[in-house]
Amino acid sequence: MTELICPAGTPAALRTAVDAGADAVYCGFQDATNARNFPGLNFTADELARGVSYARSRGTKVLLTINTYPPAGKVDLWRSAADVGAHVGVDAFIVADMGLADYVARAHPDIRLHLSVQAAASSPEAIRYYCKHFGVKRVVLPRILTIPEIRQIRREIHCEIETFIFGNHGLMVEGRCSLTNYLTGQSTNMDGVCSPASDVEYVQDEDGSMCSRLGGFTLDCIGAGEKAGYPTICKGRYIGSHRPEGYYAFEEPVSLNLSHLLPELIEAGVDALKIEGRQRSKSYVRTVVSAFRSALDDIRHGQTPNIADLVALTEGQKETRGAFETKRWR
Amino acid sequence: MKHLNPDKAAIPRLPRAETITLMSCALVQPLLRRVVRQIATRHPNLFERLGSYRTIDYLIDPIDFPFALHLRPDPLEPLLRAVSRDVTPDAGATIRGRFLTLLRLLDSSEDGDAAFFSRDLEVSGDTEAIVRLRNALDDLDGSIAEEVANMFGPPGRAILGRLRQMYLRRHSAEKLAQA
């Protein structure tokens, strides 16, 4: 049965996700060990223990996200995160770093190991390597594959497949993106901060326009009639000599929404469907999890899925099926 | 986009607008004091997520209200007071939007990022302070708006019920307009 994997940035969001019908909730600690290390977000060890208890009593799993890369020689924080997770009884670790995968496989062999999207494993050979050497049970695929490609990978690997179905449309080679480092000195992959809030500034103009800046550099100036996105370099709009009007050099502010592709994903052999958004509110979690729970239940009962309109929650108020539908999504 | 130009979105300034503002502020100060103290007492964990931002001054500006709100989430001396826009404090962070948008955020029925994407919510100043406040408030179970309404008994709940109907009607009207 295809699982619905849901985000939780706070204990209240975890309870909201469980109550809304999540099969599993993923979350992380309040430090650099996870890729949503945002201010005021995430869990203490005690909060995680209570969250596991709440989820387990309602038949929901908790997956601990430890998906950043430890700086050389500084692995203690990452290992400690795994040890605490094991102590409080999480159902799986989501990791990206090979060294951490090796540690977890040895120190906590009874706990499932999932390979984070941050590992960017997108070929059968890479996935099989992780499975063979670290006992990985599930791979979270990067958002760069078409459904036929996922179907082909399914035939060539023996572990479970998880894909994103809603939220951030991250298309950088995940786990390798260093754009934030250039402007802020902080690392998405090692500090867990993409566009750290402390370096973000919004400047409002009286005409209703707004400029977003990161580390003092302007990423975009949004007119009074335009929708906004996150202040990330990859969603910035830039002026070049060949494009003086400004253009999205990497990617437009847009969110992934695969609600209409759920039957195809399931048919292709996807075992788990993931909703992005640990940085989002309880309201987002409740709305999105409920919508996908309902859709999956419809499919399970042989009915046409009832897809709720989620565009109001999307970045830039726009949604895409991205590479899952075609590699020419732009 | 519905940009937050007060000329367009706020109620018109009346001839004696300043007097009305001052009177409104004076009337609501005791209520605001009670609200912030009770929330702080009931939810001490809220301050953990604020980290070092417990003494920063936030300006929360419902643009269609006669006054703005000044919040300092100091657990030792929490402050929430109504202020005239002509004499706002030197805020470290400002959050601005229509009253019903801000209420929906407090009522846990709207996502802050979505309100930002749609430009219904404007933020400026220290972004980390704003993110921390948002996450701290969002970690409270249920709805703060409901909790505040309950402090004032049946009248409070009745007012919240009316406000919820208003924003549901507005939401429906906006969806129809977009369709």
Coordinates of C-alpha atoms in Angstrom, one line a residue:
Chain A
M1 CA 0.0 0.0 0.0
T2 CA 1.4 3.4 -1.0
E3 CA 2.4 5.4 2.0
L4 CA 1.8 9.2 2.5
I5 CA 4.9 10.8 4.0
C6 CA 4.2 14.2 5.6
P7 CA 6.3 17.1 6.9
A8 CA 6.4 18.4 10.5
G9 CA 8.4 21.4 11.6
T10 CA 7.0 21.6 15.1
P11 CA 5.4 19.2 17.5
A12 CA 2.0 20.8 16.8
A13 CA 2.5 20.2 13.1
L14 CA 3.4 16.6 13.8
R15 CA 0.1 16.1 15.6
T16 CA -1.7 17.9 12.9
A17 CA -0.2 15.6 10.2
V18 CA -1.0 12.5 12.2
D19 CA -4.6 13.6 12.7
A20 CA -4.9 14.5 9.0
G21 CA -4.1 11.0 7.9
A22 CA -0.3 10.8 7.5
D23 CA 1.1 7.3 7.3
A24 CA 4.5 8.6 8.3
V25 CA 5.8 12.0 9.5
Y26 CA 9.3 13.2 8.9
C27 CA 11.0 15.8 11.1
G28 CA 14.4 16.9 12.4
F29 CA 16.3 18.4 15.3
Q30 CA 17.0 22.1 16.0
D31 CA 20.5 22.0 14.6
A32 CA 22.6 21.6 11.5
T33 CA 21.8 17.9 11.1
N34 CA 18.8 18.6 8.9
A35 CA 18.2 20.6 5.8
R36 CA 15.4 22.7 7.3
N37 CA 17.5 24.2 10.0
F38 CA 15.4 27.4 10.2
P39 CA 15.0 29.7 13.2
G40 CA 12.3 28.6 15.7
L41 CA 11.7 25.4 13.8
N42 CA 12.2 21.7 14.5
F43 CA 12.4 19.5 17.6
T44 CA 14.2 19.0 20.8
A45 CA 14.9 15.4 21.9
D46 CA 12.1 15.6 24.4
E47 CA 9.7 16.9 21.8
L48 CA 10.7 14.2 19.4
A49 CA 10.1 11.5 22.1
R50 CA 6.6 12.9 22.7
G51 CA 6.0 13.1 19.0
V52 CA 6.9 9.5 18.5
S53 CA 4.6 8.5 21.3
Y54 CA 1.7 10.5 19.8
A55 CA 2.3 9.1 16.3
R56 CA 2.8 5.5 17.4
S57 CA -0.3 5.4 19.5
R58 CA -2.2 6.4 16.3
G59 CA -0.4 4.0 14.0
T60 CA 1.7 6.6 12.3
K61 CA 5.5 6.2 11.8
V62 CA 8.1 8.9 12.5
L63 CA 11.1 9.3 10.2
L64 CA 14.0 11.3 11.6
T65 CA 15.7 13.5 9.0
I66 CA 19.5 13.7 9.4
N67 CA 20.1 14.7 5.9
T68 CA 22.9 17.2 5.9
Y69 CA 26.6 16.5 5.5
P70 CA 28.9 16.7 8.5
P71 CA 32.0 18.9 8.0
A72 CA 35.2 16.9 7.9
G73 CA 36.1 15.6 11.4
K74 CA 32.9 17.0 13.0
V75 CA 30.6 14.0 12.9
D76 CA 29.6 13.9 16.6
L77 CA 26.5 16.0 16.2
W78 CA 25.2 13.8 13.4
R79 CA 26.0 10.6 15.2
S80 CA 24.4 11.9 18.4
A81 CA 21.2 12.8 16.4
A82 CA 21.0 9.2 15.3
D83 CA 21.6 7.9 18.8
V84 CA 18.9 10.1 20.2
G85 CA 16.5 9.1 17.4
A86 CA 17.2 5.4 18.2
H87 CA 16.7 6.0 21.9
V88 CA 13.2 7.6 21.4
G89 CA 12.2 4.9 18.9
V90 CA 12.0 6.5 15.5
D91 CA 10.9 4.2 12.7
A92 CA 13.6 5.2 10.2
F93 CA 16.5 7.6 9.6
I94 CA 16.7 9.6 6.4
V95 CA 20.3 10.3 5.7
A96 CA 22.5 11.5 2.8
D97 CA 26.1 11.3 4.0
M98 CA 27.8 7.9 3.4
G99 CA 29.8 8.2 6.6
L100 CA 26.6 8.7 8.6
A101 CA 24.9 5.9 6.7
D102 CA 27.7 3.6 7.6
Y103 CA 27.5 4.6 11.3
V104 CA 23.8 4.2 11.5
A105 CA 24.0 0.8 9.7
R106 CA 26.5 -0.4 12.3
A107 CA 25.2 1.3 15.5
H108 CA 21.5 0.9 14.9
P109 CA 21.0 -2.0 12.5
D110 CA 17.4 -2.6 13.6
I111 CA 16.2 0.8 12.4
R112 CA 15.4 1.3 8.8
L113 CA 17.6 3.5 6.7
H114 CA 16.2 5.7 4.0
L115 CA 18.4 7.5 1.5
S116 CA 17.6 11.3 1.4
V117 CA 16.9 13.2 -1.8
Q118 CA 20.0 15.1 -0.6
A119 CA 22.1 12.2 -1.7
A120 CA 21.0 12.8 -5.3
A121 CA 21.0 9.1 -6.1
S122 CA 19.2 8.9 -9.4
S123 CA 20.6 5.9 -11.2
P124 CA 20.1 2.2 -10.4
E125 CA 23.8 1.8 -10.0
A126 CA 24.1 4.5 -7.3
I127 CA 21.0 3.3 -5.5
R128 CA 22.1 -0.3 -5.5
Y129 CA 25.5 0.8 -4.1
Y130 CA 23.8 2.4 -1.1
C131 CA 21.5 -0.7 -0.6
K132 CA 24.4 -3.1 -0.8
H133 CA 26.8 -1.3 1.5
F134 CA 24.5 0.4 4.1
G135 CA 21.3 -1.7 3.9
V136 CA 19.2 1.2 2.6
K137 CA 15.6 0.2 2.5
R138 CA 14.2 3.2 0.6
V139 CA 15.4 5.8 -1.7
V140 CA 13.9 9.3 -2.0
L141 CA 14.3 10.1 -5.7
P142 CA 15.4 13.5 -6.9
R143 CA 12.8 15.6 -8.7
I144 CA 14.5 15.3 -12.1
L145 CA 13.0 12.0 -13.3
T146 CA 10.1 11.3 -15.6
I147 CA 7.6 8.6 -14.6
P148 CA 8.9 6.2 -17.3
E149 CA 12.4 6.7 -15.8
I150 CA 11.1 5.9 -12.3
R151 CA 9.3 2.8 -13.7
Q152 CA 12.6 1.7 -15.3
I153 CA 14.6 2.3 -12.0
R154 CA 11.9 0.3 -10.1
R155 CA 12.8 -2.7 -12.3
E156 CA 16.5 -2.4 -11.6
I157 CA 16.6 -1.9 -7.8
H158 CA 15.3 -3.9 -4.9
C159 CA 14.6 -1.2 -2.3
E160 CA 11.5 0.9 -2.0
I161 CA 11.0 4.2 -3.9
E162 CA 9.7 7.5 -2.4
T163 CA 9.0 10.5 -4.6
F164 CA 7.9 14.1 -3.8
I165 CA 4.4 14.9 -4.9
F166 CA 3.8 18.4 -3.6
G167 CA 5.8 21.4 -2.5
N168 CA 9.2 22.8 -3.3
H169 CA 10.3 22.1 -6.9
G170 CA 14.0 21.7 -6.0
L171 CA 15.8 21.1 -9.2
M172 CA 19.4 21.8 -8.3
V173 CA 21.5 18.7 -8.1
E174 CA 20.3 18.1 -4.5
G175 CA 22.9 17.9 -1.9
R176 CA 25.4 19.7 -4.2
C177 CA 23.8 23.1 -4.4
S178 CA 26.2 25.8 -3.1
L179 CA 24.4 28.9 -4.2
T180 CA 23.6 30.1 -0.7
N181 CA 27.2 29.7 0.3
Y182 CA 28.3 32.3 -2.2
L183 CA 26.2 35.1 -0.7
T184 CA 26.0 34.2 2.9
G185 CA 28.9 31.9 3.8
Q186 CA 26.5 29.4 5.2
S187 CA 25.9 26.0 3.6
T188 CA 22.6 24.5 2.6
N189 CA 24.2 21.1 2.7
M190 CA 26.3 21.3 5.9
D191 CA 24.4 24.0 8.0
G192 CA 21.0 23.1 6.7
V193 CA 20.1 26.6 5.7
C194 CA 19.1 27.6 2.2
S195 CA 18.7 31.4 2.3
P196 CA 19.1 31.8 6.0
A197 CA 16.5 34.2 7.4
S198 CA 19.1 36.3 9.1
D199 CA 20.5 37.2 5.7
V200 CA 17.1 37.8 4.0
E201 CA 15.7 41.3 3.7
Y202 CA 12.4 42.5 2.1
V203 CA 12.3 46.1 1.0
Q204 CA 8.8 47.4 0.4
D205 CA 8.2 50.4 -1.9
E206 CA 5.3 52.8 -1.7
D207 CA 4.1 51.8 -5.2
G208 CA 3.4 48.3 -3.9
S209 CA 6.5 46.6 -5.3
M210 CA 8.9 44.6 -3.2
C211 CA 12.5 43.6 -3.5
S212 CA 13.9 40.5 -1.9
R213 CA 17.6 40.5 -0.9
L214 CA 20.0 37.8 0.3
G215 CA 23.2 38.9 1.9
G216 CA 22.7 42.4 0.5
F217 CA 22.2 41.1 -3.1
T218 CA 18.9 41.7 -4.8
L219 CA 17.3 38.5 -5.9
D220 CA 14.1 39.9 -7.4
C221 CA 11.9 42.9 -7.5
I222 CA 8.3 42.0 -7.6
G223 CA 5.8 44.4 -9.0
A224 CA 2.6 45.3 -7.3
G225 CA 0.6 43.0 -9.5
E226 CA 2.9 40.0 -9.1
K227 CA 2.9 36.9 -6.8
A228 CA 6.0 36.2 -4.7
G229 CA 8.2 33.2 -4.1
Y230 CA 10.8 32.2 -1.6
P231 CA 13.9 34.4 -1.5
T232 CA 16.3 31.8 -2.9
I233 CA 18.9 32.4 -5.5
C234 CA 17.5 29.6 -7.7
K235 CA 14.2 31.4 -7.9
G236 CA 15.7 34.9 -8.4
R237 CA 15.1 37.1 -11.4
Y238 CA 18.1 38.7 -12.9
I239 CA 19.0 41.3 -15.4
G240 CA 21.6 40.5 -18.0
S241 CA 22.8 42.5 -21.1
H242 CA 20.9 40.0 -23.2
R243 CA 17.8 40.2 -21.0
P244 CA 17.5 43.7 -19.7
E245 CA 13.9 43.1 -18.7
G246 CA 15.0 40.5 -16.2
Y247 CA 14.5 36.8 -16.3
Y248 CA 14.4 33.7 -14.1
A249 CA 17.9 32.4 -14.8
F250 CA 17.4 29.0 -13.0
E251 CA 13.8 28.4 -12.1
E252 CA 10.6 30.3 -11.7
P253 CA 8.8 30.5 -8.3
V254 CA 6.5 27.5 -8.7
S255 CA 5.6 24.5 -6.6
L256 CA 5.4 20.8 -7.6
N257 CA 1.9 19.4 -7.5
L258 CA 1.5 15.8 -8.8
S259 CA -2.1 15.3 -7.5
H260 CA -3.2 14.4 -11.1
L261 CA -0.4 11.9 -11.6
L262 CA -0.9 9.8 -8.5
P263 CA -2.3 6.8 -10.3
E264 CA 0.6 6.8 -12.7
L265 CA 3.1 7.1 -9.9
I266 CA 1.6 4.2 -8.0
E267 CA 1.4 2.1 -11.2
A268 CA 5.1 2.9 -11.8
G269 CA 5.9 1.2 -8.5
V270 CA 6.4 4.2 -6.1
D271 CA 6.0 3.0 -2.6
A272 CA 5.8 6.3 -0.7
L273 CA 4.6 9.8 -1.7
K274 CA 6.2 12.7 0.0
I275 CA 4.8 16.2 0.8
E276 CA 7.5 18.8 1.2
G277 CA 7.1 21.7 3.7
R278 CA 8.6 21.3 7.2
Q279 CA 8.9 25.1 7.2
R280 CA 5.2 25.6 6.6
S281 CA 2.4 26.1 9.1
K282 CA -0.1 23.7 10.7
S283 CA -2.7 25.1 8.3
Y284 CA -0.6 24.0 5.3
V285 CA 0.0 20.6 6.8
R286 CA -3.7 20.1 7.6
T287 CA -4.9 21.2 4.2
V288 CA -2.3 19.4 2.0
V289 CA -2.2 16.1 4.0
S290 CA -6.0 15.9 4.1
A291 CA -6.2 16.5 0.3
F292 CA -3.7 13.8 -0.5
R293 CA -5.1 11.4 2.1
S294 CA -8.5 11.7 0.5
A295 CA -7.1 11.3 -3.0
L296 CA -5.1 8.2 -2.1
D297 CA -8.1 6.7 -0.3
D298 CA -10.2 7.3 -3.4
I299 CA -7.6 5.5 -5.6
R300 CA -7.4 2.6 -3.1
H301 CA -11.2 2.1 -3.4
G302 CA -11.0 2.2 -7.2
Q303 CA -12.5 5.6 -7.5
T304 CA -11.3 8.7 -9.4
P305 CA -9.3 10.7 -6.9
N306 CA -10.9 13.8 -5.6
I307 CA -8.2 16.4 -6.0
A308 CA -8.5 19.5 -3.8
D309 CA -7.5 22.8 -5.3
L310 CA -4.1 23.6 -3.6
V311 CA -2.8 26.4 -5.8
A312 CA -3.4 29.0 -3.1
L313 CA -0.6 27.2 -1.1
T314 CA 1.9 27.1 -3.9
E315 CA 5.0 29.3 -4.3
G316 CA 4.3 32.1 -6.7
Q317 CA 0.7 30.8 -6.7
K318 CA 1.7 28.5 -9.6
E319 CA 2.1 24.8 -9.8
T320 CA 3.9 22.4 -12.1
R321 CA 4.2 18.7 -12.7
G322 CA 7.9 19.3 -13.5
A323 CA 10.1 16.6 -14.9
F324 CA 7.6 13.9 -13.8
E325 CA 5.5 14.8 -16.8
T326 CA 8.2 16.1 -19.2
K327 CA 11.8 17.3 -19.1
R328 CA 10.6 20.4 -20.9
W329 CA 8.5 21.8 -18.1
R330 CA 9.7 25.4 -18.6
Chain B
M1 CA -2.1 41.9 -6.7
K2 CA -3.9 43.5 -3.8
H3 CA -0.9 45.5 -2.6
L4 CA -1.2 47.0 0.8
N5 CA -1.4 50.6 -0.1
P6 CA -3.4 52.1 2.8
D7 CA -5.0 54.6 0.4
K8 CA -6.6 51.7 -1.4
A9 CA -7.2 49.1 1.3
A10 CA -7.7 51.0 4.6
I11 CA -10.8 52.6 5.8
P12 CA -11.0 56.3 4.8
R13 CA -9.6 58.7 7.3
L14 CA -12.3 60.6 9.0
P15 CA -12.0 64.3 9.8
R16 CA -11.2 63.6 13.4
A17 CA -9.4 60.4 12.6
E18 CA -6.6 61.1 15.1
T19 CA -9.0 61.5 17.9
I20 CA -10.8 58.3 17.0
T21 CA -7.5 56.5 16.8
L22 CA -6.5 57.7 20.3
M23 CA -9.8 56.8 21.7
S24 CA -9.7 53.4 20.1
C25 CA -6.3 52.8 21.5
A26 CA -7.3 53.8 25.0
L27 CA -10.3 51.5 24.9
V28 CA -8.5 48.4 23.8
Q29 CA -5.3 48.7 25.9
P30 CA -6.7 46.9 29.0
L31 CA -8.0 44.1 26.8
L32 CA -4.7 43.7 25.0
R33 CA -2.8 43.7 28.3
R34 CA -5.0 40.9 29.5
V35 CA -4.6 38.9 26.3
V36 CA -0.8 39.0 26.1
R37 CA -0.4 38.2 29.8
Q38 CA -2.7 35.2 29.7
I39 CA -1.1 33.8 26.5
A40 CA 2.3 34.2 28.0
T41 CA 1.3 32.5 31.2
R42 CA -0.5 29.6 29.5
H43 CA 2.2 29.0 26.9
P44 CA 5.7 29.4 28.5
N45 CA 7.2 27.1 25.8
L46 CA 6.3 29.7 23.2
F47 CA 9.3 31.7 24.2
E48 CA 11.8 28.9 23.6
R49 CA 11.3 29.2 19.9
L50 CA 11.9 32.9 19.9
G51 CA 15.4 32.4 21.1
S52 CA 17.2 35.7 21.6
Y53 CA 14.3 37.6 19.9
R54 CA 12.2 37.9 23.1
T55 CA 12.9 41.5 23.6
I56 CA 12.5 42.7 20.0
D57 CA 9.7 45.1 19.2
Y58 CA 7.3 43.9 16.5
L59 CA 4.9 46.2 14.7
I60 CA 1.8 44.3 13.6
D61 CA -0.2 46.5 11.3
P62 CA -3.8 45.6 10.3
I63 CA -4.1 48.2 7.6
D64 CA -7.8 48.4 7.7
F65 CA -7.8 49.1 11.5
P66 CA -7.6 52.5 13.1
F67 CA -4.5 51.5 14.9
A68 CA -1.5 49.2 14.8
L69 CA -0.2 46.8 17.5
H70 CA 3.1 46.9 19.2
L71 CA 4.3 43.5 20.5
R72 CA 7.3 42.8 22.6
P73 CA 7.2 39.0 23.5
D74 CA 9.3 39.3 26.6
P75 CA 8.3 36.5 29.0
L76 CA 9.1 38.6 32.0
E77 CA 7.1 41.6 30.9
P78 CA 5.1 40.8 27.8
L79 CA 3.8 43.9 26.0
L80 CA 0.9 44.2 23.5
R81 CA -0.5 47.7 23.0
A82 CA -2.4 49.6 20.4
V83 CA -0.4 52.5 18.8
S84 CA -1.3 55.2 16.4
R85 CA 0.4 54.9 13.1
D86 CA 1.7 58.5 13.6
V87 CA 3.7 57.4 16.6
T88 CA 4.8 53.9 16.0
P89 CA 7.7 52.5 17.9
D90 CA 11.1 51.9 16.3
A91 CA 10.2 48.3 15.4
G92 CA 12.7 45.6 14.6
A93 CA 10.2 43.8 12.5
T94 CA 7.0 44.7 10.9
I95 CA 4.1 42.5 9.7
R96 CA 1.4 44.1 7.7
G97 CA -1.9 42.9 6.2
R98 CA -5.6 43.2 6.3
F99 CA -7.2 42.4 9.7
L100 CA -8.9 39.3 8.4
T101 CA -5.7 38.0 6.9
L102 CA -3.9 38.5 10.2
L103 CA -6.8 36.9 12.1
R104 CA -6.8 33.9 9.8
L105 CA -3.1 33.4 10.6
L106 CA -3.8 33.5 14.3
D107 CA -6.8 31.2 13.8
S108 CA -4.5 28.6 12.2
S109 CA -6.7 28.7 9.1
E110 CA -4.2 30.3 6.7
D111 CA -0.6 29.6 5.9
G112 CA 1.8 32.5 6.4
D113 CA 4.0 31.6 3.4
A114 CA 0.9 31.4 1.2
A115 CA -0.3 34.8 2.4
F116 CA 3.2 36.1 1.6
F117 CA 3.2 34.5 -1.8
S118 CA -0.2 36.1 -2.6
R119 CA 1.1 39.4 -1.3
D120 CA -1.7 39.6 1.2
L121 CA 1.0 39.8 3.9
E122 CA 3.9 42.2 3.9
V123 CA 7.0 41.8 6.1
S124 CA 10.0 44.0 6.6
G125 CA 12.8 44.5 9.1
D126 CA 14.5 41.5 10.7
T127 CA 13.3 38.5 8.8
E128 CA 14.6 36.0 11.4
A129 CA 12.5 37.7 14.1
I130 CA 9.5 37.3 11.9
V131 CA 10.2 33.6 11.1
R132 CA 10.8 32.9 14.8
L133 CA 7.5 34.5 15.8
R134 CA 5.6 32.7 13.2
N135 CA 7.1 29.3 14.2
A136 CA 6.6 30.0 17.9
L137 CA 2.9 30.8 17.4
D138 CA 2.3 28.0 15.0
D139 CA 3.6 25.5 17.6
L140 CA 0.6 26.2 19.8
D141 CA -2.1 23.6 19.4
G142 CA -5.5 24.8 18.2
S143 CA -6.1 28.4 17.5
I144 CA -4.8 31.4 19.4
A145 CA -7.8 33.4 18.0
E146 CA -10.1 30.9 19.6
E147 CA -8.2 31.0 22.9
V148 CA -8.4 34.8 23.0
A149 CA -12.1 34.6 22.2
N150 CA -12.6 32.2 25.0
M151 CA -11.1 34.7 27.5
F152 CA -14.1 36.9 26.9
G153 CA -16.7 34.2 27.2
P154 CA -19.8 34.0 25.0
P155 CA -19.4 37.5 23.6
G156 CA -15.8 36.8 22.5
R157 CA -16.8 33.5 20.9
A158 CA -19.7 35.2 19.1
I159 CA -17.4 37.9 17.7
L160 CA -14.9 35.4 16.5
G161 CA -17.8 33.4 14.9
R162 CA -18.9 36.5 13.0
L163 CA -15.3 37.3 11.9
R164 CA -14.9 33.8 10.7
Q165 CA -18.0 34.1 8.6
M166 CA -16.7 37.3 7.2
Y167 CA -13.4 35.9 6.0
L168 CA -15.1 32.8 4.6
R169 CA -17.4 35.1 2.6
R170 CA -14.5 37.2 1.5
H171 CA -12.5 34.0 0.5
S172 CA -15.5 32.7 -1.5
A173 CA -15.9 36.1 -3.2
E174 CA -12.2 36.2 -4.2
K175 CA -12.3 32.7 -5.5
L176 CA -15.3 33.5 -7.6
A177 CA -13.6 36.6 -8.9
Q178 CA -10.6 34.6 -9.9
A179 CA -12.6 31.9 -11.6

